[in-house]
């Protein structure tokens, strides 16, 4: 048994996800088992410090310098916490994979800025506090070989989900929807990953507008409405939906502004509009994954959208030939999955094995990711 | 023969110092020989980008994100340049030690900021472009064990300068003066390093004020003046000079403001004032090092001040029992010395050996420094 901890701190700022795993092997023979998972919320002024460092207006070099060390301390504490909870001694911990907190990401070079990505959270501090070797800064190397540094989890998704007789579609529904396709009997190089279109972003904007709610809990509002098929048709005609993968989108395409223009142009009741937006997400996912539905296929849904029962029902209806599952049904939460991914990537790096998936990131070749801080 | 490159990019922003060395062994048995050294000036808008990232006012997270990658490209190019000039193939290069560009340094925790240090210059980019393993980010680990992350070169100074029968005092004269004491037959733990007081900072401010010159070239103005001993006595009474080491100072103690108050209070002619300031630097160095002059002792002077012949003559006069040498006289320039230091630190790290000197940085223990990005 080799114990390792994977750490993830996402852009949602919910806290630090720490997954203690038992991991052996490498490459396709990697075997990984989740032992304990927890999310450690940010304490004190740390959350405010991150928010300031994320903003173009309030960030500066002094704040980033200090926050790098502060987050190193927080990440180290999360490792101590998860080991403590699992009653595993630090002496039995072989290594830590730490994603770091993303402060900025520039996927393509533009007007004086290099394609670049910035994750912070001092690896030396994590290493010292935990007396354990740390692998960190995974995305930079993928960018150095021409990739976008994202998505970073497909390699681990292959390890965790590949099945010889079943094509598996890993659909994440956050603000934006994205899918990873793992063809049955496929190799890592056969994987495809791209953004399917909107996830929860439009529904959330509408809930905020109509009901001052952050999101449509369990899909309640959508369940009370009726889909407006004329509007749905127009939505599905969006150029992004028509585009072939590989493709990426963001809130700049389907966010606040997009929702405002919908509200301006269409006089549809609140519940009906939310139902239609929900159906737009469902249908755009279904259309995006259909070309990859060959033989026995499973669609495994994770992210906040997996809790929206109306959305899940709609996706199921659109893909009758596909077995639709929720992330939790097959073992662990979406948050745990991302943290486990960091342990898998670190395991690869320590054995000088690759961790990126060029067909997903656009990199010229597969390379080991990250830097190693040995204890 | 093991070839390695050490990279340093100092706060003076003169460019990237690249030292190609032949290095073998580890710890006290390290043997290092300089093969080729060059300074690669920053090109295009890089210098401006660094200046903006250094400033509290103009820095932001996007600029730092992009500059990290940009500097990675510049550092990689410096490696290619020095290997090219030495006609050494990248295939024969074993590793690179990269200091990175310091953007900020907070030696002590203060009002909401953690003790921290920030060096950038993407190691993954250097690694990919040079097809060589990179060790980087040396200072963070020393801070993680309670050190100030500075000075970072004493370990390499021991390797490069230790002599069984001679105490060697390595005096650097930049804006501020600092010394590293290597006692004869001493071990690394016996080393002491501290700031002696002003280096060139007061002389430079006076040259700018009186003659619109950046500095006193070769000590010309000082050589034309006479020391005002009454003023000198007052200068030597400065509390910093009286303080026992370990101690650090900066431009905030002896910079623009200090010089302005001198000019206000004392009506001494330009050359005489510059001569007195030069003598202040000489005498403060002499007084600081005297307690360490035991038996055969050499004072080896580096930094910009080593070119000020009047200053050197004054130091020699103050320390008649010490053999005073200029850095270049014993093999290589001050810039080369710092770059070589990075190759020595990287060599230590790759062999899991320590690189900091706790008696110099204040760290609780000696640790390997930096993170490794394997090619």
XYZ file of C-alpha atoms in Angstrom:
750
model
C 0.000 0.000 0.000
C 1.271 3.441 -0.934
C -0.647 6.318 0.592
C -0.742 9.650 -1.178
C -2.800 12.818 -0.887
C -4.186 14.780 -3.825
C -5.077 18.430 -3.240
C -7.361 20.569 -5.360
C -8.472 24.123 -4.786
C -10.954 25.118 -7.450
C -12.021 28.442 -8.869
C -15.315 28.201 -6.981
C -13.295 28.901 -3.783
C -15.358 26.369 -1.796
C -12.173 25.349 0.011
C -9.422 22.787 -0.325
C -10.382 19.299 -1.503
C -8.064 16.672 -0.033
C -8.200 13.033 -1.141
C -6.173 10.405 0.676
C -5.689 7.481 -1.691
C -3.963 4.150 -1.816
C -2.114 4.107 -5.124
C 0.171 1.608 -6.862
C 1.527 1.018 -10.369
C 1.925 3.543 -13.147
C 0.528 4.407 -16.545
C -2.294 2.061 -17.620
C -1.560 -0.271 -14.688
C -2.187 2.413 -12.054
C -4.512 1.221 -9.337
C -6.053 3.822 -7.062
C -8.506 3.536 -4.178
C -10.031 6.446 -2.247
C -9.411 6.068 1.482
C -10.721 9.376 2.804
C -11.933 12.641 1.332
C -12.652 15.991 2.874
C -13.141 19.612 1.922
C -11.427 22.124 4.198
C -13.019 25.587 3.911
C -10.683 28.581 3.854
C -10.304 30.175 7.256
C -9.922 33.753 8.494
C -8.950 36.293 5.868
C -7.585 33.739 3.395
C -10.708 33.769 1.217
C -10.594 37.556 0.986
C -6.881 37.436 0.169
C -7.542 34.970 -2.673
C -10.371 37.133 -4.039
C -8.071 40.164 -4.062
C -5.303 38.223 -5.778
C -7.720 36.973 -8.457
C -8.862 40.427 -9.459
C -7.031 42.541 -12.022
C -7.966 45.643 -10.063
C -6.946 44.627 -6.542
C -4.093 42.163 -7.176
C -0.465 43.203 -6.824
C 2.922 41.548 -6.499
C 3.098 41.879 -2.703
C -0.282 40.200 -2.168
C 0.595 37.346 -4.520
C 4.010 36.891 -2.859
C 2.425 36.577 0.581
C -0.586 34.503 -0.521
C 1.678 31.882 -2.122
C 3.086 31.083 1.325
C -0.249 31.481 3.109
C -1.868 28.936 0.776
C 1.095 26.597 1.248
C 0.245 26.603 4.965
C -3.473 26.008 4.235
C -2.745 23.137 1.830
C -0.377 21.559 4.349
C -3.079 21.776 7.016
C -5.560 20.041 4.702
C -3.084 17.159 4.316
C -2.694 16.923 8.083
C -6.492 17.017 8.480
C -7.259 14.250 5.990
C -4.504 12.003 7.381
C -5.735 12.666 10.882
C -9.310 11.838 9.962
C -8.168 8.597 8.319
C -5.845 7.835 11.250
C -2.895 7.507 8.880
C 0.517 8.630 10.129
C 2.539 11.109 8.058
C 5.291 8.481 8.132
C 3.077 6.300 5.953
C 2.413 9.048 3.446
C 4.554 8.619 0.322
C 3.785 11.812 -1.560
C 1.398 14.702 -2.167
C 0.096 16.041 -5.472
C -0.973 19.673 -5.159
C -2.798 21.522 -7.913
C -2.512 24.904 -6.275
C -4.924 27.790 -6.499
C -5.301 29.059 -10.046
C -4.954 32.832 -10.013
C -4.995 33.377 -13.762
C -5.125 31.465 -17.027
C -4.392 32.783 -20.515
C -5.042 29.844 -22.876
C -3.897 31.641 -26.042
C -1.237 34.328 -26.498
C -2.837 37.743 -27.054
C -1.825 41.414 -27.285
C 1.467 41.309 -25.403
C 0.532 38.445 -23.078
C 2.010 34.973 -23.312
C -0.174 31.874 -23.187
C 0.292 31.144 -19.500
C -1.209 29.855 -16.304
C -0.511 30.709 -12.684
C -1.126 28.344 -9.773
C 0.203 29.231 -6.333
C 0.566 27.547 -2.913
C 4.214 27.092 -1.903
C 5.227 23.460 -2.368
C 8.221 23.938 -0.042
C 5.869 24.878 2.791
C 3.588 21.871 2.175
C 6.701 19.672 2.046
C 8.154 20.946 5.326
C 4.915 20.894 7.342
C 3.979 17.384 6.192
C 7.538 15.978 5.997
C 6.513 14.576 2.617
C 7.604 14.971 -1.007
C 5.308 17.253 -3.020
C 4.594 17.374 -6.745
C 3.059 20.652 -7.896
C 2.555 23.085 -10.770
C 1.146 20.553 -13.240
C -0.268 22.821 -15.930
C 2.880 24.783 -16.856
C 4.621 21.872 -18.572
C 1.647 21.107 -20.813
C 1.691 24.737 -21.941
C 5.443 24.498 -22.542
C 4.705 21.833 -25.182
C 2.002 23.935 -26.818
C -1.023 22.740 -24.862
C -3.595 24.939 -23.171
C -2.738 23.523 -19.743
C -6.390 22.458 -19.543
C -8.236 20.180 -19.079
C -5.751 18.652 -16.664
C -7.808 15.660 -15.411
C -8.326 13.458 -18.540
C -5.298 11.286 -17.789
C -6.688 10.439 -14.367
C -10.161 9.993 -15.839
C -8.745 7.301 -18.088
C -7.172 5.564 -15.088
C -10.325 5.834 -13.000
C -13.023 5.144 -15.614
C -11.700 3.198 -18.591
C -13.666 -0.009 -19.215
C -12.787 -2.511 -21.954
C -16.357 -3.145 -23.143
C -18.012 0.235 -22.532
C -17.566 3.723 -23.951
C -17.702 6.118 -21.051
C -18.618 9.764 -21.371
C -17.649 11.849 -18.351
C -19.903 14.872 -18.394
C -19.126 17.629 -15.938
C -21.848 20.242 -15.459
C -20.432 23.309 -13.758
C -21.110 26.813 -15.031
C -20.038 25.447 -18.409
C -20.492 21.830 -19.477
C -17.526 19.723 -20.545
C -17.148 16.109 -21.523
C -14.316 13.588 -21.657
C -14.834 10.687 -24.048
C -13.132 7.400 -23.139
C -13.781 5.030 -26.064
C -14.165 1.356 -25.140
C -10.875 -0.541 -25.470
C -9.364 2.810 -26.316
C -5.941 4.049 -25.424
C -5.185 7.364 -23.769
C -4.371 8.888 -27.146
C -7.930 8.091 -28.317
C -9.524 10.272 -25.651
C -11.345 13.439 -26.599
C -12.348 16.261 -24.274
C -14.196 19.482 -25.033
C -16.775 21.921 -23.704
C -20.310 20.910 -24.626
C -21.737 24.426 -24.107
C -23.628 25.973 -21.194
C -23.820 24.041 -17.927
C -25.683 25.762 -15.106
C -24.723 29.300 -16.007
C -27.934 30.396 -17.779
C -30.251 28.640 -15.303
C -28.375 30.249 -12.417
C -28.580 33.724 -13.945
C -32.329 33.280 -14.452
C -32.883 32.044 -10.870
C -31.008 35.066 -9.600
C -33.030 37.386 -11.834
C -36.482 35.985 -11.112
C -36.212 34.529 -7.595
C -33.018 35.950 -6.080
C -31.795 32.346 -5.763
C -28.232 31.275 -6.549
C -29.410 28.200 -8.488
C -32.435 26.012 -9.269
C -32.279 23.622 -6.316
C -33.043 20.041 -7.431
C -34.448 21.546 -10.686
C -37.644 22.652 -8.937
C -38.445 25.770 -11.023
C -37.697 23.931 -14.266
C -40.007 21.104 -13.197
C -42.848 23.632 -12.833
C -42.376 25.088 -16.313
C -42.916 24.047 -19.905
C -40.194 24.137 -22.536
C -40.690 26.786 -25.236
C -39.625 24.868 -28.339
C -39.394 27.919 -30.566
C -36.881 29.497 -28.173
C -35.082 26.158 -27.772
C -34.649 25.943 -31.536
C -33.075 29.385 -31.613
C -30.790 28.526 -28.702
C -29.644 25.314 -30.381
C -28.753 27.363 -33.479
C -25.989 29.126 -31.482
C -22.761 28.904 -33.484
C -20.885 27.266 -30.608
C -23.335 24.346 -30.515
C -22.876 23.830 -34.267
C -19.080 23.845 -34.050
C -17.145 20.555 -34.150
C -14.789 19.622 -31.318
C -12.143 20.343 -30.102
C -13.737 23.543 -28.813
C -13.830 25.551 -25.610
C -16.256 28.170 -24.361
C -16.812 30.207 -21.211
C -19.023 32.599 -19.334
C -18.205 35.244 -21.929
C -20.383 33.229 -24.412
C -23.254 32.048 -22.191
C -23.127 34.218 -19.058
C -24.794 37.340 -17.766
C -24.869 39.176 -21.081
C -26.278 36.219 -23.006
C -29.019 35.771 -20.390
C -29.887 39.475 -20.378
C -30.397 39.458 -24.132
C -32.700 36.405 -23.794
C -34.791 38.230 -21.196
C -34.981 41.272 -23.428
C -35.978 39.426 -26.564
C -38.340 36.709 -25.287
C -41.396 37.223 -23.123
C -41.607 33.769 -21.597
C -42.708 33.187 -17.976
C -40.021 32.544 -15.323
C -40.559 28.802 -14.882
C -40.973 28.225 -18.616
C -37.793 30.176 -19.331
C -35.845 28.198 -16.714
C -37.284 24.945 -18.097
C -36.167 25.972 -21.587
C -32.663 26.915 -20.397
C -32.458 23.556 -18.614
C -33.518 21.789 -21.795
C -30.908 23.804 -23.750
C -28.167 22.441 -21.486
C -29.595 18.898 -21.730
C -29.966 18.971 -25.509
C -26.587 20.605 -26.151
C -24.947 17.864 -24.069
C -26.911 15.140 -25.870
C -26.076 16.498 -29.334
C -22.411 16.902 -28.406
C -21.967 13.341 -27.165
C -24.142 11.518 -29.748
C -21.302 11.019 -32.268
C -19.421 9.071 -29.598
C -22.292 6.770 -28.629
C -21.170 3.527 -30.269
C -22.273 0.264 -28.710
C -22.561 0.016 -24.946
C -22.198 3.565 -23.575
C -22.406 5.213 -20.169
C -22.759 8.925 -19.489
C -21.424 9.739 -16.021
C -22.539 13.150 -14.800
C -20.663 15.176 -12.192
C -20.543 18.777 -10.995
C -23.327 20.901 -9.512
C -25.667 20.076 -12.411
C -25.746 16.421 -11.363
C -28.019 17.421 -8.470
C -30.586 19.034 -10.814
C -33.096 16.223 -11.200
C -35.067 17.936 -13.958
C -31.884 18.371 -15.991
C -30.874 14.737 -15.466
C -34.332 13.524 -16.515
C -34.120 15.618 -19.691
C -30.660 14.260 -20.555
C -31.918 10.709 -20.002
C -34.856 11.375 -22.312
C -32.585 12.762 -25.012
C -30.214 9.774 -24.853
C -32.457 6.701 -24.468
C -29.730 4.335 -25.728
C -27.223 5.560 -23.126
C -26.987 4.517 -19.476
C -26.945 7.806 -17.526
C -25.279 7.723 -14.109
C -24.432 10.290 -11.451
C -20.779 10.557 -10.368
C -21.595 9.553 -6.778
C -23.336 6.380 -7.982
C -20.037 4.958 -9.128
C -17.929 5.701 -6.095
C -17.109 9.286 -5.262
C -18.076 12.926 -5.679
C -16.901 15.267 -8.431
C -14.752 17.147 -5.907
C -13.065 13.940 -4.769
C -12.456 12.993 -8.408
C -10.457 16.181 -9.064
C -8.404 15.749 -5.890
C -7.731 12.077 -6.680
C -6.565 13.246 -10.130
C -3.761 15.249 -8.488
C -2.491 12.154 -6.670
C -2.535 10.220 -9.961
C -0.625 12.964 -11.792
C 1.951 13.176 -8.990
C 2.386 9.394 -9.099
C 3.080 9.631 -12.840
C 5.594 12.462 -12.416
C 7.533 10.702 -9.662
C 7.962 7.749 -12.021
C 8.929 10.025 -14.939
C 5.700 9.126 -16.761
C 3.418 11.458 -18.718
C 0.315 13.098 -17.241
C -1.203 15.235 -19.970
C -3.486 14.069 -22.782
C -2.452 15.871 -25.979
C -5.788 15.167 -27.702
C -7.490 17.040 -24.834
C -5.113 19.975 -24.270
C -3.699 20.424 -27.767
C -0.149 19.720 -26.600
C 2.378 18.501 -29.166
C 3.336 15.504 -27.053
C 2.700 13.806 -23.753
C 5.086 14.806 -20.948
C 5.454 14.340 -17.190
C 3.772 17.275 -15.440
C 4.926 19.365 -12.543
C 7.938 19.913 -10.338
C 9.084 17.754 -7.439
C 9.986 19.136 -4.033
C 11.633 16.249 -2.212
C 11.461 16.019 1.544
C 32.825 15.779 -16.521
C 29.314 16.919 -15.696
C 28.232 20.131 -17.361
C 25.608 22.283 -15.721
C 24.350 25.836 -16.164
C 23.602 28.237 -13.337
C 21.247 31.142 -14.082
C 20.892 34.335 -12.084
C 18.758 37.358 -12.824
C 19.446 40.030 -10.258
C 17.418 42.935 -8.983
C 19.648 45.344 -10.910
C 17.926 44.045 -14.092
C 21.224 44.063 -16.024
C 20.137 40.845 -17.716
C 20.483 37.119 -17.227
C 23.822 35.817 -15.943
C 24.519 32.321 -17.266
C 27.472 30.263 -16.022
C 28.344 26.995 -17.709
C 30.317 24.919 -15.207
C 31.921 21.530 -14.934
C 30.750 20.171 -11.592
C 31.305 16.905 -9.712
C 30.899 15.596 -6.176
C 28.588 16.920 -3.489
C 28.689 18.708 -0.148
C 32.248 19.539 0.959
C 33.706 17.425 -1.870
C 32.007 19.448 -4.612
C 34.414 20.460 -7.327
C 33.329 23.181 -9.730
C 35.104 24.847 -12.647
C 33.771 27.748 -14.688
C 33.770 26.883 -18.400
C 31.969 29.884 -19.878
C 30.090 32.888 -18.544
C 27.903 35.433 -20.239
C 25.306 38.052 -19.426
C 22.327 38.137 -21.774
C 20.543 41.498 -21.640
C 16.738 41.487 -21.667
C 15.313 42.041 -25.124
C 12.259 43.849 -26.479
C 9.604 44.722 -23.942
C 10.757 42.169 -21.345
C 12.594 44.756 -19.232
C 9.522 46.981 -19.149
C 7.344 43.988 -18.255
C 9.636 43.123 -15.335
C 9.617 46.737 -14.099
C 5.806 46.761 -14.161
C 5.621 43.439 -12.313
C 8.040 44.702 -9.633
C 5.976 47.739 -8.797
C 3.129 47.691 -6.280
C 1.291 50.245 -8.385
C 1.517 48.674 -11.835
C 1.729 44.947 -11.047
C -1.280 42.672 -11.372
C -2.037 38.982 -11.575
C -2.330 38.900 -15.382
C 1.076 40.538 -15.915
C 2.754 38.196 -13.430
C 1.073 35.148 -15.009
C 2.351 36.085 -18.470
C 5.804 37.252 -17.331
C 6.470 33.933 -15.596
C 6.315 32.182 -18.988
C 8.067 35.005 -20.845
C 11.017 34.832 -18.434
C 11.084 31.045 -18.773
C 11.669 31.578 -22.502
C 14.392 34.183 -21.816
C 16.180 31.962 -19.289
C 16.051 29.023 -21.709
C 17.573 31.200 -24.418
C 20.400 32.204 -22.082
C 21.179 28.504 -21.545
C 21.205 27.906 -25.301
C 23.456 30.957 -25.759
C 26.068 29.979 -23.174
C 26.204 26.368 -24.435
C 26.494 27.618 -27.983
C 29.311 29.996 -27.099
C 31.145 27.194 -25.297
C 30.410 24.775 -28.165
C 28.807 22.334 -25.718
C 25.875 20.255 -26.968
C 22.634 20.222 -24.939
C 23.059 16.443 -24.864
C 26.090 16.965 -22.664
C 24.256 19.258 -20.257
C 23.229 17.409 -17.080
C 21.122 20.032 -15.341
C 20.287 23.704 -14.896
C 19.947 25.677 -11.662
C 17.712 28.720 -12.145
C 17.315 31.390 -9.483
C 14.479 33.156 -11.278
C 13.657 36.832 -11.200
C 12.821 38.046 -7.712
C 9.605 40.051 -7.881
C 9.128 40.564 -4.158
C 10.658 39.638 -0.835
C 9.108 39.993 2.618
C 11.793 38.811 5.076
C 9.599 39.109 8.189
C 5.844 38.658 8.588
C 4.116 42.033 8.995
C 0.565 43.473 9.105
C -1.312 40.700 7.307
C 1.557 39.635 5.070
C 3.414 36.364 5.466
C 7.210 36.205 5.408
C 7.581 35.236 1.772
C 9.575 35.521 -1.409
C 8.542 35.348 -5.044
C 10.850 34.293 -7.867
C 9.387 33.645 -11.310
C 10.570 32.208 -14.655
C 8.736 28.994 -15.587
C 10.987 25.989 -14.960
C 8.837 23.823 -17.255
C 9.582 26.153 -20.169
C 13.335 26.160 -19.470
C 13.191 22.366 -19.190
C 11.355 21.860 -22.507
C 13.404 24.313 -24.561
C 16.738 22.971 -23.302
C 15.698 19.313 -22.985
C 17.365 19.400 -19.579
C 16.311 18.906 -15.956
C 15.857 22.186 -14.063
C 16.116 22.979 -10.358
C 14.438 26.231 -9.371
C 12.762 28.209 -6.597
C 15.569 27.881 -4.062
C 14.589 30.489 -1.487
C 11.098 29.214 -0.581
C 12.312 26.144 1.284
C 14.687 28.116 3.492
C 11.748 30.338 4.480
C 9.662 27.231 5.172
C 12.177 26.298 7.892
C 12.117 29.785 9.392
C 14.948 31.383 7.421
C 14.790 34.692 5.600
C 15.463 33.008 2.237
C 18.539 35.250 2.015
C 21.464 35.317 1.613
C 21.223 32.319 -0.695
C 24.862 32.096 -1.851
C 26.858 31.275 1.340
C 26.761 27.534 0.720
C 28.335 27.992 -2.692
C 30.773 30.518 -1.258
C 32.002 27.848 1.113
C 32.479 25.425 -1.782
C 34.232 28.019 -3.939
C 36.366 29.838 -1.354
C 37.037 27.717 1.730
C 40.777 27.344 2.435
C 42.143 25.228 5.291
C 44.781 27.713 6.471
C 43.169 31.042 5.688
C 40.104 32.867 6.970
C 38.344 34.335 3.959
C 36.009 37.299 4.140
C 33.861 37.691 1.047
C 32.850 41.322 0.948
C 30.267 42.318 -1.616
C 29.873 46.057 -2.242
C 26.619 46.743 -4.050
C 24.227 49.468 -2.921
C 24.574 47.907 0.529
C 27.698 46.091 1.734
C 27.505 42.497 2.929
C 30.106 40.014 4.053
C 30.353 36.246 4.341
C 32.904 34.967 6.839
C 34.491 31.588 6.094
C 36.706 30.773 9.099
C 39.849 28.782 8.331
C 39.357 25.041 8.789
C 35.761 25.938 9.508
C 32.702 23.950 8.634
C 29.655 25.287 6.864
C 27.885 25.705 10.203
C 30.647 28.084 11.329
C 29.961 30.584 8.559
C 28.542 33.999 9.333
C 26.977 36.415 6.879
C 25.556 39.874 7.463
C 25.243 43.353 5.995
C 28.185 45.568 6.905
C 26.327 48.821 6.238
C 26.313 51.160 3.231
C 28.023 50.007 0.051
C 27.888 52.435 -2.857
C 24.483 53.876 -2.080
C 25.558 57.149 -0.389
C 28.430 57.822 -2.825
C 26.062 57.217 -5.738
C 23.427 59.568 -4.356
C 26.066 62.272 -3.878
C 27.467 61.833 -7.418
C 23.966 62.171 -8.790
C 23.322 65.268 -6.674
C 26.581 67.104 -7.389
C 27.639 65.879 -10.819
C 24.612 64.158 -12.355
C 26.705 60.985 -12.512
C 25.357 57.528 -11.623
C 28.456 56.645 -9.598
C 32.011 57.721 -8.777
C 33.863 56.005 -11.630
C 37.125 54.464 -10.375
C 36.710 56.585 -7.215
C 37.832 59.725 -9.054
C 35.842 62.352 -7.109
C 36.745 60.738 -3.782
C 40.414 60.785 -4.766
C 40.193 64.580 -5.289
C 38.670 65.226 -1.849
C 39.729 65.129 1.778
C 37.924 63.127 4.444
C 36.074 65.250 7.036
C 36.868 63.319 10.208
C 34.279 65.091 12.331
C 31.525 63.999 9.908
C 33.057 60.534 9.653
C 32.882 60.174 13.436
C 29.200 61.055 13.406
C 28.535 58.617 10.545
C 30.324 55.813 12.371
C 28.094 56.472 15.393
C 25.051 55.304 13.369
C 23.189 52.688 15.416
C 23.388 50.105 12.626
C 27.200 50.253 12.629
C 27.259 49.714 16.389
C 24.903 46.713 16.217
C 26.307 43.176 16.478
C 25.654 40.648 13.703
C 23.492 38.956 12.529
C 21.965 42.119 11.077
C 20.526 43.325 7.783
C 19.972 46.785 6.412
C 18.777 48.371 3.166
C 18.291 51.509 1.185
C 15.649 52.589 3.686
C 18.514 53.162 6.204
C 21.253 54.619 3.995
C 19.550 55.736 0.784
C 18.153 58.933 -0.647
C 16.679 60.254 2.600
C 19.822 59.600 4.612
C 21.925 61.393 1.988
C 19.529 64.351 1.817
C 19.777 64.879 5.565
C 23.597 64.798 5.290
C 23.502 67.475 2.608
C 21.171 69.579 4.711
C 23.171 69.361 7.909
C 26.766 69.485 6.698
C 28.308 72.133 4.471
C 31.196 70.142 3.091
C 32.433 70.496 -0.513
C 31.350 67.910 -3.103
C 34.657 66.015 -3.411
C 35.263 66.123 0.333
C 31.769 64.836 1.029
C 32.190 62.007 -1.479
C 35.600 61.185 0.010
C 34.019 61.055 3.475
C 31.160 58.825 2.300
C 33.716 56.534 0.655
C 35.682 56.406 3.881
C 32.447 55.655 5.777
C 31.879 52.583 3.617
C 35.547 51.545 3.979
C 35.638 52.029 7.747
C 32.252 50.360 8.374
C 33.449 47.326 6.426
C 36.772 47.267 8.285
C 35.117 47.556 11.712
C 32.560 44.883 10.821
C 35.117 42.322 9.739
C 37.843 43.006 12.348
C 36.424 40.552 14.933
C 36.868 37.779 12.355
C 40.470 38.600 11.456
C 42.313 35.814 13.227
C 45.624 34.630 11.779
C 46.058 34.559 8.012
C 43.068 36.404 6.530
C 41.975 37.450 3.036
C 39.267 39.978 2.228
C 37.884 39.309 -1.259
C 35.904 42.222 -2.608
C 33.204 41.886 -5.275
C 30.323 43.957 -6.618
C 30.400 47.399 -8.214
C 32.418 48.849 -5.330
C 35.369 46.626 -6.219
C 36.037 48.942 -9.178
C 36.302 52.031 -6.925
C 40.069 52.302 -6.477
C 39.864 54.988 -3.810
C 37.506 52.817 -1.763
C 39.758 49.771 -2.137
C 42.827 51.801 -1.085
C 40.954 53.023 2.008
C 39.886 49.501 2.974
C 43.468 48.283 2.541
C 44.704 51.100 4.791
C 42.129 50.233 7.457
C 43.051 46.551 7.451
C 46.847 46.418 7.157
C 47.019 42.865 8.539
C 44.578 41.533 5.905
C 45.340 40.599 2.319
C 42.758 42.513 0.255
C 41.876 41.026 -3.133
C 39.399 41.845 -5.876
C 36.963 39.096 -6.908
C 38.319 38.980 -10.485
C 41.872 38.469 -9.202
C 40.956 35.032 -7.948
C 39.115 33.720 -10.973
C 35.785 35.213 -11.931
C 33.489 38.203 -11.657
C 30.867 38.797 -8.980
C 28.117 38.149 -11.526
C 29.643 34.811 -12.508
C 29.951 33.892 -8.832
C 26.190 34.270 -8.266
C 25.332 32.260 -11.385
C 27.818 29.519 -10.443
C 26.127 29.439 -7.027
C 22.856 28.370 -8.689
C 24.578 25.408 -10.363
C 26.075 24.401 -7.011
C 22.697 24.626 -5.246
C 21.023 22.601 -8.008
C 23.758 19.958 -7.753
C 23.069 19.694 -4.017
C 19.303 19.413 -4.487
C 19.568 16.698 -7.138
C 21.594 14.644 -4.659
C 19.163 15.387 -1.820
C 21.812 17.459 -0.023
C 21.297 20.769 1.800
C 21.930 24.160 0.214
C 21.099 26.773 2.819
C 23.361 27.971 5.636
C 21.221 28.378 8.780
C 23.775 30.666 10.469
C 23.390 33.040 7.510
C 19.618 32.916 6.864
C 18.340 32.220 10.373
C 16.762 28.919 9.294
C 16.143 26.283 11.948
C 17.990 23.613 9.983
C 19.782 22.955 6.723
C 17.589 21.561 3.932
C 17.802 20.848 0.205
C 16.534 23.907 -1.675
C 14.226 24.146 -4.639
C 12.009 22.006 -6.814
C 13.082 19.678 -9.608
C 11.496 19.675 -13.042
C 12.812 16.530 -14.728
C 13.180 16.397 -18.481
